[in-house]
């Protein structure tokens, strides 16, 4: 969607002023006599309100995605995750392709595209709670941050691949930028159904075997089986009461607001901003924007590894979030100087923005899903993940929506909004950070006493 926006919404020749250092009188420049379109666009997005309409489409998709996340997580702890993922992936592929089919069917109804995105968002909400629960079923806790940081690189690899595929097919018609990715995810959904072992039990392995095989490198397994006791899935109220769930969920709200604004609007921003005095094509902007996700891969791995070494999830997440504020400012002000500066600052920003986002949605969610207060009940992973990521997805819906309206006036205001969101995200973890720092100081004071280990705020806050 982010790559196709530049084609759906026409590019005025005067949009260069929207970059941060050049905010002028927007209303005058958007006056009909000054509105020069370089190419036609696609109705209804080719109007003056086209950018806002695209923001509404983003809101529809992400809002239903966030709402569906809560229900899917609750279901995910009760059904076969392999089947749930397959249904979600095939449904996502079908409706993604249906959005692109509007190109050949010559559809110009806003409500057609809105309805398609609503249904697509519902199917996509099956993904994250399910995959985190599956990975959580297999990997242990000691190096969870690093393992899940590496594993979480798939989100950025998917964003990069999707952007490259969409950009490559854009010249054949914007519909192909939806149909091809839709066909790919539907095909992979069939592969998941045929080959994914969602848990050790699905291949006839005993929990004790997984436990023994993981001791040498991974440490204590994430799910210590008590097969003699029938576990009962955890409800929403009980999951909300787990210490740390609420502050991390609210923090993710603002982290995803920042991350998803980049995901949905970065190619559009690049193509509408003069970089080194020149405007880039939509396909080039789509390719260039993948460097933000590449930085996200490094940031996710670094955040996971650092949090493992420090045994401090909240401190790591807050440090990345606060560091992202100056990175956002520098990209806003200096990103247009040259292609080199744009690429460098975009990569750094992606690393600092996506680092805490990746950490919270993976290792932190898995930690809380197996919190000691659950009394070894393992059937809470998908529910806890859904609560945290569902709350975050609400922020992911609001960010692109606000950007659609604010960017029509000034990109400076957009970046100011992102910096404020990053600040709030870090402050929301203040109590957990202080708990982790206090635990570290206490452990250092008692370092001479054997068998005294630091306690992470995720487990003990």
Coordinates of C-alpha atoms in Angstrom, one line a residue:
X1 CA 0.0 0.0 0.0
X2 CA 2.8 2.4 0.9
X3 CA 4.5 2.0 -2.5
X4 CA 1.2 2.3 -4.5
X5 CA 0.2 5.5 -2.7
X6 CA 2.4 7.7 -4.9
X7 CA 0.5 6.4 -8.0
X8 CA -3.0 6.5 -6.4
X9 CA -2.5 10.1 -5.1
X10 CA -1.3 12.5 -7.7
X11 CA 2.0 14.3 -7.2
X12 CA 1.8 18.1 -7.3
X13 CA 4.8 19.9 -8.6
X14 CA 4.8 22.2 -5.5
X15 CA 5.1 19.5 -2.9
X16 CA 8.8 20.1 -2.2
X17 CA 7.9 22.8 0.3
X18 CA 6.4 20.2 2.6
X19 CA 9.9 19.1 3.8
X20 CA 10.7 20.4 7.3
X21 CA 12.9 23.4 6.5
X22 CA 10.6 24.8 3.9
X23 CA 7.1 25.0 5.5
X24 CA 5.4 27.9 3.8
X25 CA 1.8 29.0 3.3
X26 CA 0.2 25.7 2.4
X27 CA -3.2 26.9 1.6
X28 CA -2.0 29.3 -1.1
X29 CA 0.2 26.7 -2.7
X30 CA -2.7 24.2 -2.7
X31 CA -5.0 26.8 -4.4
X32 CA -6.5 25.4 -7.6
X33 CA -4.5 27.8 -9.8
X34 CA -1.2 26.5 -8.2
X35 CA -2.1 22.8 -8.1
X36 CA -0.1 21.3 -11.0
X37 CA -0.4 17.5 -11.3
X38 CA 2.6 15.6 -12.8
X39 CA 0.5 12.5 -13.4
X40 CA -3.2 11.6 -13.1
X41 CA -3.6 9.3 -10.1
X42 CA -6.6 7.1 -9.5
X43 CA -10.0 8.3 -8.5
X44 CA -11.2 8.8 -5.8
X45 CA -7.6 9.3 -4.5
X46 CA -6.6 11.9 -7.1
X47 CA -8.6 14.7 -5.5
X48 CA -7.3 17.4 -3.2
X49 CA -8.4 15.2 -0.3
X50 CA -6.7 12.1 -1.7
X51 CA -4.0 12.0 0.9
X52 CA -6.6 12.1 3.7
X53 CA -8.6 9.3 2.0
X54 CA -5.5 7.1 1.9
X55 CA -5.1 7.9 5.6
X56 CA -8.7 6.7 6.1
X57 CA -7.9 3.5 4.3
X58 CA -5.0 2.9 6.6
X59 CA -7.1 3.6 9.6
X60 CA -9.8 1.1 8.5
X61 CA -7.2 -1.6 8.0
X62 CA -5.3 -1.1 11.2
X63 CA -8.3 -0.5 13.4
X64 CA -10.0 -3.8 12.5
X65 CA -6.5 -5.4 12.8
X66 CA -6.2 -4.1 16.3
X67 CA -9.7 -5.2 17.3
X68 CA -9.4 -8.6 15.7
X69 CA -6.1 -9.1 17.5
X70 CA -7.8 -9.3 20.9
X71 CA -10.3 -11.9 19.7
X72 CA -7.8 -14.0 17.7
X73 CA -5.4 -14.1 20.6
X74 CA -8.2 -15.5 22.8
X75 CA -9.0 -18.1 20.2
X76 CA -5.4 -18.9 19.5
X77 CA -4.9 -20.4 23.0
X78 CA -7.8 -22.7 22.3
X79 CA -7.4 -24.0 18.8
X80 CA -4.8 -25.5 16.4
X81 CA -2.5 -22.6 15.6
X82 CA -1.5 -24.2 12.3
X83 CA -5.0 -24.1 11.0
X84 CA -5.6 -20.6 12.3
X85 CA -2.5 -19.3 10.6
X86 CA -3.5 -21.0 7.3
X87 CA -7.0 -19.5 7.3
X88 CA -5.5 -16.0 8.0
X89 CA -2.8 -16.2 5.3
X90 CA -5.1 -17.5 2.5
X91 CA -7.8 -14.9 3.4
X92 CA -5.2 -12.2 3.5
X93 CA -3.9 -13.2 0.1
X94 CA -7.4 -13.2 -1.4
X95 CA -8.4 -9.8 -0.2
X96 CA -5.1 -8.2 -0.9
X97 CA -5.5 -9.4 -4.5
X98 CA -9.1 -8.1 -4.5
X99 CA -7.8 -4.6 -3.7
X100 CA -5.5 -4.8 -6.7
X101 CA -8.3 -6.2 -8.8
X102 CA -9.9 -2.7 -8.7
X103 CA -7.3 -1.7 -11.2
X104 CA -8.6 -4.0 -13.9
X105 CA -12.3 -3.8 -12.9
X106 CA -11.9 0.0 -13.1
X107 CA -13.3 0.5 -9.6
X108 CA -13.4 4.1 -8.3
X109 CA -15.6 3.7 -5.3
X110 CA -13.9 4.6 -2.0
X111 CA -16.2 2.2 -0.2
X112 CA -15.0 -0.7 -2.2
X113 CA -11.4 -0.2 -1.2
X114 CA -12.4 0.6 2.3
X115 CA -14.5 -2.6 2.7
X116 CA -11.7 -4.7 1.2
X117 CA -9.1 -3.3 3.6
X118 CA -11.5 -3.9 6.6
X119 CA -11.8 -7.6 5.7
X120 CA -8.1 -7.9 4.9
X121 CA -7.2 -6.4 8.3
X122 CA -9.4 -9.0 10.1
X123 CA -7.6 -11.9 8.4
X124 CA -4.2 -10.4 9.0
X125 CA -4.9 -10.1 12.7
X126 CA -4.6 -13.9 13.0
X127 CA -0.8 -13.7 12.3
X128 CA 1.1 -12.2 15.2
X129 CA -0.4 -13.8 18.3
X130 CA -0.2 -17.1 16.5
X131 CA 3.4 -17.0 15.4
X132 CA 4.7 -15.7 18.7
X133 CA 2.9 -18.5 20.5
X134 CA 4.3 -21.1 18.1
X135 CA 7.9 -19.8 18.6
X136 CA 7.3 -19.6 22.3
X137 CA 6.3 -23.2 22.4
X138 CA 9.7 -24.2 21.1
X139 CA 12.4 -22.0 22.5
X140 CA 13.6 -21.5 26.0
X141 CA 14.0 -18.4 28.1
X142 CA 17.6 -17.7 28.9
X143 CA 18.5 -16.3 25.4
X144 CA 14.9 -15.5 24.4
X145 CA 15.7 -11.9 23.6
X146 CA 18.5 -12.7 21.1
X147 CA 16.6 -15.7 19.6
X148 CA 13.4 -13.8 19.1
X149 CA 15.4 -10.7 18.0
X150 CA 16.9 -12.7 15.2
X151 CA 13.6 -14.4 14.4
X152 CA 11.8 -11.1 14.4
X153 CA 13.9 -10.0 11.5
X154 CA 11.4 -11.7 9.3
X155 CA 9.0 -8.7 9.8
X156 CA 11.6 -6.4 8.3
X157 CA 12.6 -8.9 5.6
X158 CA 8.9 -9.2 4.7
X159 CA 8.5 -5.4 4.6
X160 CA 11.6 -5.1 2.4
X161 CA 10.5 -7.9 0.1
X162 CA 7.0 -6.5 -0.1
X163 CA 8.3 -3.1 -1.0
X164 CA 10.7 -4.4 -3.6
X165 CA 8.0 -6.6 -5.2
X166 CA 5.4 -3.9 -5.2
X167 CA 7.9 -1.4 -6.7
X168 CA 9.1 -3.8 -9.4
X169 CA 5.5 -4.5 -10.6
X170 CA 4.3 -0.9 -10.3
X171 CA 5.3 -0.1 -13.9
X172 CA 2.9 -2.7 -15.2
X173 CA 0.0 -1.2 -13.3
X174 CA -0.6 -0.6 -9.6
X175 CA -2.9 -3.6 -9.4
X176 CA 0.0 -6.0 -9.8
X177 CA 1.6 -4.5 -6.6
X178 CA -1.3 -6.1 -4.7
X179 CA -2.0 -9.3 -6.6
X180 CA 1.5 -10.7 -6.6
X181 CA 2.1 -10.3 -2.8
X182 CA -1.4 -11.6 -2.3
X183 CA -0.7 -14.8 -4.3
X184 CA 2.6 -15.3 -2.5
X185 CA 1.1 -15.2 1.0
X186 CA -1.7 -17.5 0.0
X187 CA 0.8 -20.0 -1.3
X188 CA 2.9 -19.8 1.8
X189 CA -0.3 -20.3 3.8
X190 CA -0.6 -23.7 2.2
X191 CA 3.0 -24.5 3.0
X192 CA 2.3 -23.6 6.6
X193 CA -0.7 -25.9 6.7
X194 CA 1.4 -28.8 5.4
X195 CA 4.6 -28.5 7.3
X196 CA 4.3 -26.3 10.4
X197 CA 4.7 -28.1 13.7
X198 CA 2.9 -25.7 16.1
X199 CA 4.2 -27.4 19.2
X200 CA 6.1 -30.5 20.4
X201 CA 2.9 -32.4 20.9
X202 CA 2.0 -31.9 17.2
X203 CA 4.9 -34.2 16.2
X204 CA 4.5 -36.6 19.1
X205 CA 7.4 -35.3 21.1
X206 CA 7.2 -35.1 24.9
X207 CA 7.9 -31.9 26.7
X208 CA 10.6 -33.6 28.7
X209 CA 12.5 -34.3 25.4
X210 CA 12.3 -30.6 24.4
X211 CA 13.4 -29.7 27.9
X212 CA 16.5 -32.0 27.8
X213 CA 17.5 -31.0 24.3
X214 CA 17.4 -27.3 25.1
X215 CA 19.5 -27.2 28.4
X216 CA 22.9 -26.9 26.9
X217 CA 22.3 -23.7 24.9
X218 CA 18.8 -22.3 25.6
X219 CA 18.5 -22.9 29.3
X220 CA 15.2 -23.4 31.0
X221 CA 12.4 -24.1 28.5
X222 CA 9.7 -21.5 28.0
X223 CA 7.0 -24.0 28.6
X224 CA 7.7 -26.5 31.4
X225 CA 5.2 -29.2 30.9
X226 CA 3.1 -30.6 33.7
X227 CA 1.2 -33.1 31.6
X228 CA -0.6 -34.6 34.5
X229 CA -2.5 -31.3 35.0
X230 CA -5.0 -30.2 32.4
X231 CA -4.2 -26.5 31.8
X232 CA -7.0 -24.0 31.3
X233 CA -6.6 -21.1 28.9
X234 CA -6.2 -17.7 30.6
X235 CA -8.9 -15.1 30.2
X236 CA -8.5 -11.4 29.4
X237 CA -8.9 -10.1 32.9
X238 CA -6.3 -12.5 34.3
X239 CA -3.9 -11.6 31.5
X240 CA -4.4 -7.9 32.1
X241 CA -3.5 -8.4 35.7
X242 CA -0.1 -9.8 35.0
X243 CA 2.5 -7.3 36.2
X244 CA 4.0 -5.4 33.3
X245 CA 1.3 -6.1 30.7
X246 CA -0.3 -2.7 30.9
X247 CA 2.8 -0.4 30.8
X248 CA 4.4 -2.4 28.0
X249 CA 1.1 -2.4 26.1
X250 CA 0.7 1.3 26.4
X251 CA 4.4 1.8 25.5
X252 CA 3.9 -0.3 22.3
X253 CA 0.9 1.9 21.4
X254 CA 3.2 4.9 20.9
X255 CA 6.1 2.8 19.5
X256 CA 3.9 1.3 16.8
X257 CA 2.4 4.8 16.1
X258 CA 5.9 5.9 15.1
X259 CA 6.9 2.7 13.3
X260 CA 3.8 2.3 11.3
X261 CA 3.8 5.9 10.2
X262 CA 7.1 5.2 8.6
X263 CA 5.9 1.9 7.2
X264 CA 2.8 3.4 5.5
X265 CA 4.1 6.9 4.5
X266 CA 7.9 6.7 4.1
X267 CA 7.9 6.0 0.3
X268 CA 5.3 8.7 -0.2
X269 CA 7.4 11.2 1.9
X270 CA 10.6 10.4 0.0
X271 CA 9.0 10.7 -3.4
X272 CA 7.4 14.1 -2.5
X273 CA 10.6 15.6 -1.0
X274 CA 13.5 16.9 -3.0
X275 CA 16.6 14.8 -2.0
X276 CA 19.7 16.6 -3.0
X277 CA 17.6 18.9 -5.1
X278 CA 15.9 16.1 -7.1
X279 CA 12.7 14.2 -6.8
X280 CA 12.8 10.4 -6.9
X281 CA 10.4 8.2 -8.7
X282 CA 7.8 6.2 -6.8
X283 CA 9.5 2.9 -7.5
X284 CA 12.9 4.3 -6.4
X285 CA 11.4 5.8 -3.3
X286 CA 9.9 2.4 -2.5
X287 CA 13.3 0.7 -2.9
X288 CA 15.1 3.3 -0.9
X289 CA 12.5 3.0 2.0
X290 CA 13.6 -0.6 2.6
X291 CA 16.7 0.7 4.3
X292 CA 14.5 1.8 7.2
X293 CA 13.5 -1.9 7.6
X294 CA 17.1 -3.0 7.2
X295 CA 18.0 -0.8 10.1
X296 CA 15.0 -2.4 12.0
X297 CA 16.6 -5.8 11.6
X298 CA 19.8 -4.7 13.2
X299 CA 17.9 -2.8 15.9
X300 CA 15.7 -5.8 16.8
X301 CA 18.7 -8.1 17.2
X302 CA 20.7 -5.6 19.2
X303 CA 17.7 -4.8 21.5
X304 CA 17.2 -8.5 22.1
X305 CA 20.8 -9.3 22.8
X306 CA 21.3 -6.2 25.0
X307 CA 18.2 -7.0 27.1
X308 CA 19.5 -10.6 27.5
X309 CA 22.9 -9.5 28.7
X310 CA 21.5 -6.8 31.1
X311 CA 18.4 -8.9 32.1
X312 CA 16.5 -5.6 31.7
X313 CA 13.8 -5.5 29.0
X314 CA 12.3 -2.2 30.1
X315 CA 15.6 -0.4 30.4
X316 CA 16.7 -1.5 27.0
X317 CA 13.4 -0.6 25.3
X318 CA 13.3 2.9 27.0
X319 CA 16.9 3.6 26.0
X320 CA 16.2 2.8 22.3
X321 CA 13.0 4.9 22.4
X322 CA 14.7 8.0 23.9
X323 CA 17.6 7.7 21.5
X324 CA 15.1 7.6 18.6
X325 CA 14.0 11.2 19.3
X326 CA 17.2 13.0 18.1
X327 CA 17.3 10.5 15.2
X328 CA 13.9 11.6 14.1
X329 CA 14.8 15.2 14.4
X330 CA 18.0 14.8 12.4
X331 CA 16.2 12.9 9.6
X332 CA 13.5 15.5 9.4
X333 CA 16.0 18.4 9.1
X334 CA 19.0 16.9 7.3
X335 CA 17.5 14.0 5.3
X336 CA 17.0 16.2 2.2
X337 CA 20.6 17.4 2.0
X338 CA 21.8 14.5 -0.1
X339 CA 21.0 10.9 -0.9
X340 CA 23.9 9.8 1.4
X341 CA 22.5 11.7 4.4
X342 CA 19.0 10.5 3.7
X343 CA 20.1 6.8 3.6
X344 CA 22.3 7.1 6.7
X345 CA 19.8 8.8 8.9
X346 CA 17.0 6.6 7.6
X347 CA 18.9 3.5 8.6
X348 CA 19.8 4.8 12.1
X349 CA 16.2 5.9 12.6
X350 CA 14.9 2.5 11.6
X351 CA 17.3 0.8 14.0
X352 CA 16.2 2.9 17.0
X353 CA 12.5 3.0 16.2
X354 CA 12.1 -0.7 15.4
X355 CA 14.4 -2.0 18.2
X356 CA 11.9 -1.5 21.1
X357 CA 9.0 -2.4 18.9
X358 CA 10.6 -5.7 18.1
X359 CA 11.6 -6.4 21.7
X360 CA 8.2 -5.7 23.2
X361 CA 6.2 -7.8 20.6
X362 CA 8.5 -10.8 20.9
X363 CA 10.6 -11.4 24.0
X364 CA 8.6 -9.2 26.4
X365 CA 5.3 -10.8 25.2
X366 CA 6.8 -14.3 25.7
X367 CA 8.1 -13.4 29.2
X368 CA 4.7 -12.1 30.3
X369 CA 2.9 -14.9 28.7
X370 CA 4.8 -17.3 31.0
X371 CA 4.9 -15.0 34.0
X372 CA 5.3 -16.7 37.4
X373 CA 1.9 -15.4 38.5
X374 CA 0.3 -17.9 36.0
X375 CA 1.6 -20.8 38.1
X376 CA 3.2 -22.5 35.1
X377 CA 0.1 -22.3 33.0
X378 CA 1.5 -22.1 29.4
X379 CA -1.8 -21.4 27.7
X380 CA -1.5 -17.6 27.9
X381 CA 1.0 -16.8 25.2
X382 CA -1.4 -15.9 22.4
X383 CA -3.7 -14.0 24.8
X384 CA -1.0 -11.9 26.3
X385 CA 0.6 -11.3 22.9
X386 CA -2.8 -10.2 21.6
X387 CA -3.3 -7.7 24.4
X388 CA 0.1 -6.1 24.0
X389 CA 0.2 -6.1 20.2
X390 CA -3.5 -5.3 19.9
X391 CA -3.0 -2.2 22.0
X392 CA 0.0 -1.3 20.0
X393 CA -1.9 -1.8 16.8
X394 CA -4.4 0.9 17.9
X395 CA -1.5 3.3 17.9
X396 CA -0.5 1.9 14.5
X397 CA -3.9 2.9 13.2
X398 CA -3.8 6.4 14.6
X399 CA -0.3 7.3 13.4
X400 CA -0.9 6.8 9.7
X401 CA -4.4 8.4 10.0
X402 CA -3.1 11.6 11.6
X403 CA -0.2 11.7 9.1
X404 CA -2.7 11.7 6.2
X405 CA -4.2 14.9 7.5
X406 CA -1.2 16.6 9.1
X407 CA 1.1 16.0 6.1
X408 CA -1.2 18.0 3.9
X409 CA -0.2 21.0 5.9
X410 CA 3.4 20.3 7.0
X411 CA 5.7 17.4 7.4
X412 CA 7.4 19.3 10.2
X413 CA 4.3 18.7 12.3
X414 CA 4.3 15.0 11.4
X415 CA 7.8 14.6 12.7
X416 CA 7.0 16.6 15.8
X417 CA 4.1 14.2 16.5
X418 CA 6.5 11.2 16.1
X419 CA 9.0 12.7 18.5
X420 CA 6.4 13.4 21.1
X421 CA 5.1 9.8 20.7
X422 CA 8.6 8.4 21.3
X423 CA 9.0 10.5 24.4
X424 CA 5.7 9.3 25.9
X425 CA 6.6 5.7 25.0
X426 CA 9.8 5.9 27.0
X427 CA 8.2 7.6 30.0
X428 CA 5.5 4.9 30.3
X429 CA 8.3 2.5 31.2
X430 CA 9.8 4.7 33.9
X431 CA 8.4 2.6 36.8
X432 CA 9.7 -0.7 35.3
X433 CA 13.0 0.9 34.5
X434 CA 13.5 2.1 38.1
X435 CA 12.5 -1.4 39.3
X436 CA 15.2 -3.0 37.1
X437 CA 17.8 -0.5 38.1
X438 CA 17.0 -1.1 41.8
X439 CA 17.2 -4.8 41.3
X440 CA 20.6 -4.4 39.6
X441 CA 22.0 -2.2 42.4
X442 CA 20.7 -4.7 45.0
X443 CA 22.3 -7.6 43.2
X444 CA 25.7 -5.8 43.0
X445 CA 25.5 -5.1 46.7
X446 CA 24.9 -8.7 47.5
X447 CA 27.4 -10.0 44.8
X448 CA 29.4 -11.7 47.5
X449 CA 26.5 -13.9 48.5
X450 CA 26.2 -17.0 46.3
X451 CA 23.2 -17.8 44.2
X452 CA 21.8 -14.3 44.3
X453 CA 20.5 -13.4 40.8
X454 CA 19.0 -10.1 39.5
X455 CA 15.3 -10.0 39.0
X456 CA 13.9 -8.5 35.7
X457 CA 11.0 -6.2 36.1
X458 CA 9.1 -8.4 33.6
X459 CA 9.1 -11.2 36.1
X460 CA 9.0 -9.3 39.4
X461 CA 7.6 -5.9 38.9

